[in-house]
């Protein structure tokens, strides 16, 4: 079970949204990490055939997806970043409609299995008790969960999720991670996000995208290790802190990742190729600092 | 496919605004027909009278029998009106002319007055009948003259055409004995609902595709096994089916309301008794023509729905879809108005008002030269729009197979 993108390129007018992207995705969760406009959604739209590529190819188990057609879509589940629903449909009716489009338990004799399957998925995303309510009455989080449920409706071998945790509360995020982790045991899951903590403990590999290009990839541990000896911590007195923070900010070579202030002192975590201060000490980096390092986003406070 | 059609219909019919619009326009239609604020006129009351049906059924009689019937009726109700102050009043909401006091003793009962009123009109009816016969006779005579010329010129097309005209109109000449000049409150008197059908169909189906883009669900639909493509045909079929039932609903409502209010008088008489159809070549009874008219309207609604769905397919935006549908219908209408002093077949084809006006198409025998055969306009109209509808659906299905949607 493998999805392979080879030199995948997508251009919009003069802007290259995705530039010669080559990657092999196999079973497990693959994180796509990058800021807005980095090409995550474009990549997912190409993988799901929602847009046409300018160059390159996408293969599922070695066969070009264009030639697979419906056979490819049969194994595909997709949650787009922005989507809506028929607000007058109930959640169950929407799932039944999607089951028709996805050809899930299509025959009349399989009606019972289909309904059970739909109820099970609605239960998974905690929507079973509101299954007969109109989607128009749902909150943003509930709609997002319904979107996740429809993506899983056909038990997809390839599940593509674009910002799936948007609008979810912490409990629902944890539930979603658990659910997707279970699915990923025998499926390829591609999870695009700019929320780093979404991927930290579940992603098999994380791909960092910037301006349509892959700038770094690896496991969370490997990525964190790649910025070892680049993250520093410095504790300053309250009086000196403000002056130093301004100095680090304008330096252009130092990115502040965190500032913690208590009653007596200020502790600053920052990224720098060399020691930013004589009292600065190297510390263990985290995933956010790795992200900051590669994306050069500036000071994060 | 059936399930998809069901869901496409559910999407439209679950919209409360749409349902509200349909219900509101149905109510207006019913009120417009029944007009509860207006009392029934004597003429309307007469139409409920059995004598009217008797007269209309008289059309199946031969001339001698009919003349006898007319004579009997005149003798009975006109020359020797009955004095019957105790006769039951079966005309509850009669609005009599002010000069009559029905409660005064020795005055004709309302029923008798009604019958007498009818008899009074009989002479003018017969005169009109003669005019109609004259028109029909002229049509036949003209066709005979042109037919003879065509034979001399060995013009097969005109020989065929004139022979058909002679055949059709000769058959009808002796049947049109009581035209409906004075009985005009009928199913065919109400056409407002046709405009409502146009409004409802345009509003409901102009966004059937574009709404999928508006709510951004199309990106998910594209990734399903059957795909968004599979919904294209379902949407067209759902739109056509719903348009069919909407037109049927409005037409049946008018039919039932008219029947309840005025009675379905003369429904077994020949259709040429309807004033506007008096020189039509159709040789069917009024009931058959009412059914034909309803089918005609449903077809018009289906054609309109297919145009609206097609516009929605290409615009992918609700507002643009509404605007373009309205614009195209207005252009259709306006272009036919400009050409309307003497409507040509071409201009009539695109006049959306005519799509719901069967009488326009069946009014008279109108031949055009298509492949050297005389063809009725109505046949050209229906064939043309069926073909256009199939082409539009085929284009949309074709495009959907090849054009991927833009990135959302």
PDB file of C-alpha atoms in Angstrom, chain A residues 12 41 45 48-52 70 73-74 76 78 80 82-86 88-89 93-94 96-98 100-103 105-108 114 134 150, chain B residues 3-4 6-8 10-11 14-16 211-212 215-231 235 402-408:
ATOM      1  CA  UNK A  12      -1.211  29.117 -10.596  1.00  0.00           C
ATOM      2  CA  UNK A  41      -3.656  21.998   0.425  1.00  0.00           C
ATOM      3  CA  UNK A  45      -5.961  18.599  -3.929  1.00  0.00           C
ATOM      4  CA  UNK A  48      -7.383  13.720  -4.500  1.00  0.00           C
ATOM      5  CA  UNK A  49      -7.568  14.766  -8.177  1.00  0.00           C
ATOM      6  CA  UNK A  50      -9.488  17.894  -7.296  1.00  0.00           C
ATOM      7  CA  UNK A  51      -7.089  19.919  -9.406  1.00  0.00           C
ATOM      8  CA  UNK A  52      -4.940  19.106 -12.419  1.00  0.00           C
ATOM      9  CA  UNK A  70     -12.994   5.106  -9.817  1.00  0.00           C
ATOM     10  CA  UNK A  73     -11.436   7.010  -5.577  1.00  0.00           C
ATOM     11  CA  UNK A  74     -12.865   3.862  -4.027  1.00  0.00           C
ATOM     12  CA  UNK A  76      -9.775   7.421  -1.018  1.00  0.00           C
ATOM     13  CA  UNK A  78     -10.776  13.139   2.026  1.00  0.00           C
ATOM     14  CA  UNK A  80     -10.869  19.263   2.810  1.00  0.00           C
ATOM     15  CA  UNK A  82     -13.022  24.198   3.911  1.00  0.00           C
ATOM     16  CA  UNK A  83     -16.264  22.456   3.145  1.00  0.00           C
ATOM     17  CA  UNK A  84     -19.942  22.793   3.837  1.00  0.00           C
ATOM     18  CA  UNK A  85     -22.992  20.627   4.125  1.00  0.00           C
ATOM     19  CA  UNK A  86     -26.615  20.654   3.092  1.00  0.00           C
ATOM     20  CA  UNK A  88     -31.352  20.879   5.883  1.00  0.00           C
ATOM     21  CA  UNK A  89     -30.001  17.328   5.866  1.00  0.00           C
ATOM     22  CA  UNK A  93     -29.083  11.568   5.925  1.00  0.00           C
ATOM     23  CA  UNK A  94     -25.839  13.238   4.863  1.00  0.00           C
ATOM     24  CA  UNK A  96     -26.402   8.004   3.724  1.00  0.00           C
ATOM     25  CA  UNK A  97     -26.057  10.359   0.772  1.00  0.00           C
ATOM     26  CA  UNK A  98     -22.270  10.075   0.928  1.00  0.00           C
ATOM     27  CA  UNK A 100     -24.426   6.355  -2.145  1.00  0.00           C
ATOM     28  CA  UNK A 101     -21.679   8.437  -3.740  1.00  0.00           C
ATOM     29  CA  UNK A 102     -19.017   6.209  -2.199  1.00  0.00           C
ATOM     30  CA  UNK A 103     -20.894   3.045  -3.127  1.00  0.00           C
ATOM     31  CA  UNK A 105     -23.017  -1.260   0.943  1.00  0.00           C
ATOM     32  CA  UNK A 106     -24.910  -0.278  -2.185  1.00  0.00           C
ATOM     33  CA  UNK A 107     -27.453  -3.054  -2.518  1.00  0.00           C
ATOM     34  CA  UNK A 108     -30.848  -3.035  -0.893  1.00  0.00           C
ATOM     35  CA  UNK A 114     -24.907   0.300   5.857  1.00  0.00           C
ATOM     36  CA  UNK A 134     -30.251  19.058  10.984  1.00  0.00           C
ATOM     37  CA  UNK A 150     -17.674  10.929   5.939  1.00  0.00           C
TER      38      UNK A 150
ATOM     39  CA  UNK B   3     -31.037   6.923  -4.793  1.00  0.00           C
ATOM     40  CA  UNK B   4     -29.011   9.834  -6.116  1.00  0.00           C
ATOM     41  CA  UNK B   6     -33.924  10.883  -4.517  1.00  0.00           C
ATOM     42  CA  UNK B   7     -31.210  12.793  -2.641  1.00  0.00           C
ATOM     43  CA  UNK B   8     -31.047  15.496  -5.302  1.00  0.00           C
ATOM     44  CA  UNK B  10     -34.462  15.956  -1.161  1.00  0.00           C
ATOM     45  CA  UNK B  11     -31.819  18.697  -1.337  1.00  0.00           C
ATOM     46  CA  UNK B  14     -35.743  20.324   2.111  1.00  0.00           C
ATOM     47  CA  UNK B  15     -35.203  24.014   1.461  1.00  0.00           C
ATOM     48  CA  UNK B  16     -37.861  25.825   3.458  1.00  0.00           C
ATOM     49  CA  UNK B 211     -25.047  25.423  -4.750  1.00  0.00           C
ATOM     50  CA  UNK B 212     -22.612  22.480  -4.503  1.00  0.00           C
ATOM     51  CA  UNK B 215     -21.248  25.225   0.047  1.00  0.00           C
ATOM     52  CA  UNK B 216     -17.878  23.821  -1.090  1.00  0.00           C
ATOM     53  CA  UNK B 217     -18.938  20.207  -0.939  1.00  0.00           C
ATOM     54  CA  UNK B 218     -17.851  19.496  -4.467  1.00  0.00           C
ATOM     55  CA  UNK B 219     -14.257  18.765  -3.412  1.00  0.00           C
ATOM     56  CA  UNK B 220     -15.518  15.881  -1.292  1.00  0.00           C
ATOM     57  CA  UNK B 221     -17.944  14.672  -3.948  1.00  0.00           C
ATOM     58  CA  UNK B 222     -15.104  14.598  -6.482  1.00  0.00           C
ATOM     59  CA  UNK B 223     -13.180  12.125  -4.364  1.00  0.00           C
ATOM     60  CA  UNK B 224     -15.990   9.614  -4.002  1.00  0.00           C
ATOM     61  CA  UNK B 225     -16.106   6.420  -6.016  1.00  0.00           C
ATOM     62  CA  UNK B 226     -19.029   7.533  -8.149  1.00  0.00           C
ATOM     63  CA  UNK B 227     -17.739  11.081  -8.178  1.00  0.00           C
ATOM     64  CA  UNK B 228     -19.395  14.396  -8.785  1.00  0.00           C
ATOM     65  CA  UNK B 229     -19.770  13.396 -12.436  1.00  0.00           C
ATOM     66  CA  UNK B 230     -22.259  10.776 -11.438  1.00  0.00           C
ATOM     67  CA  UNK B 231     -24.485  13.418  -9.907  1.00  0.00           C
ATOM     68  CA  UNK B 235     -29.422  16.386 -11.075  1.00  0.00           C
ATOM     69  CA  UNK B 402     -13.118  16.056 -18.889  1.00  0.00           C
ATOM     70  CA  UNK B 403     -12.991  19.251 -16.921  1.00  0.00           C
ATOM     71  CA  UNK B 404     -11.725  19.053 -13.406  1.00  0.00           C
ATOM     72  CA  UNK B 405     -13.053  21.642 -11.001  1.00  0.00           C
ATOM     73  CA  UNK B 406     -10.896  24.545 -10.007  1.00  0.00           C
ATOM     74  CA  UNK B 407      -9.121  24.440  -6.697  1.00  0.00           C
ATOM     75  CA  UNK B 408     -11.389  25.437  -3.880  1.00  0.00           C
TER      76      UNK B 408
END
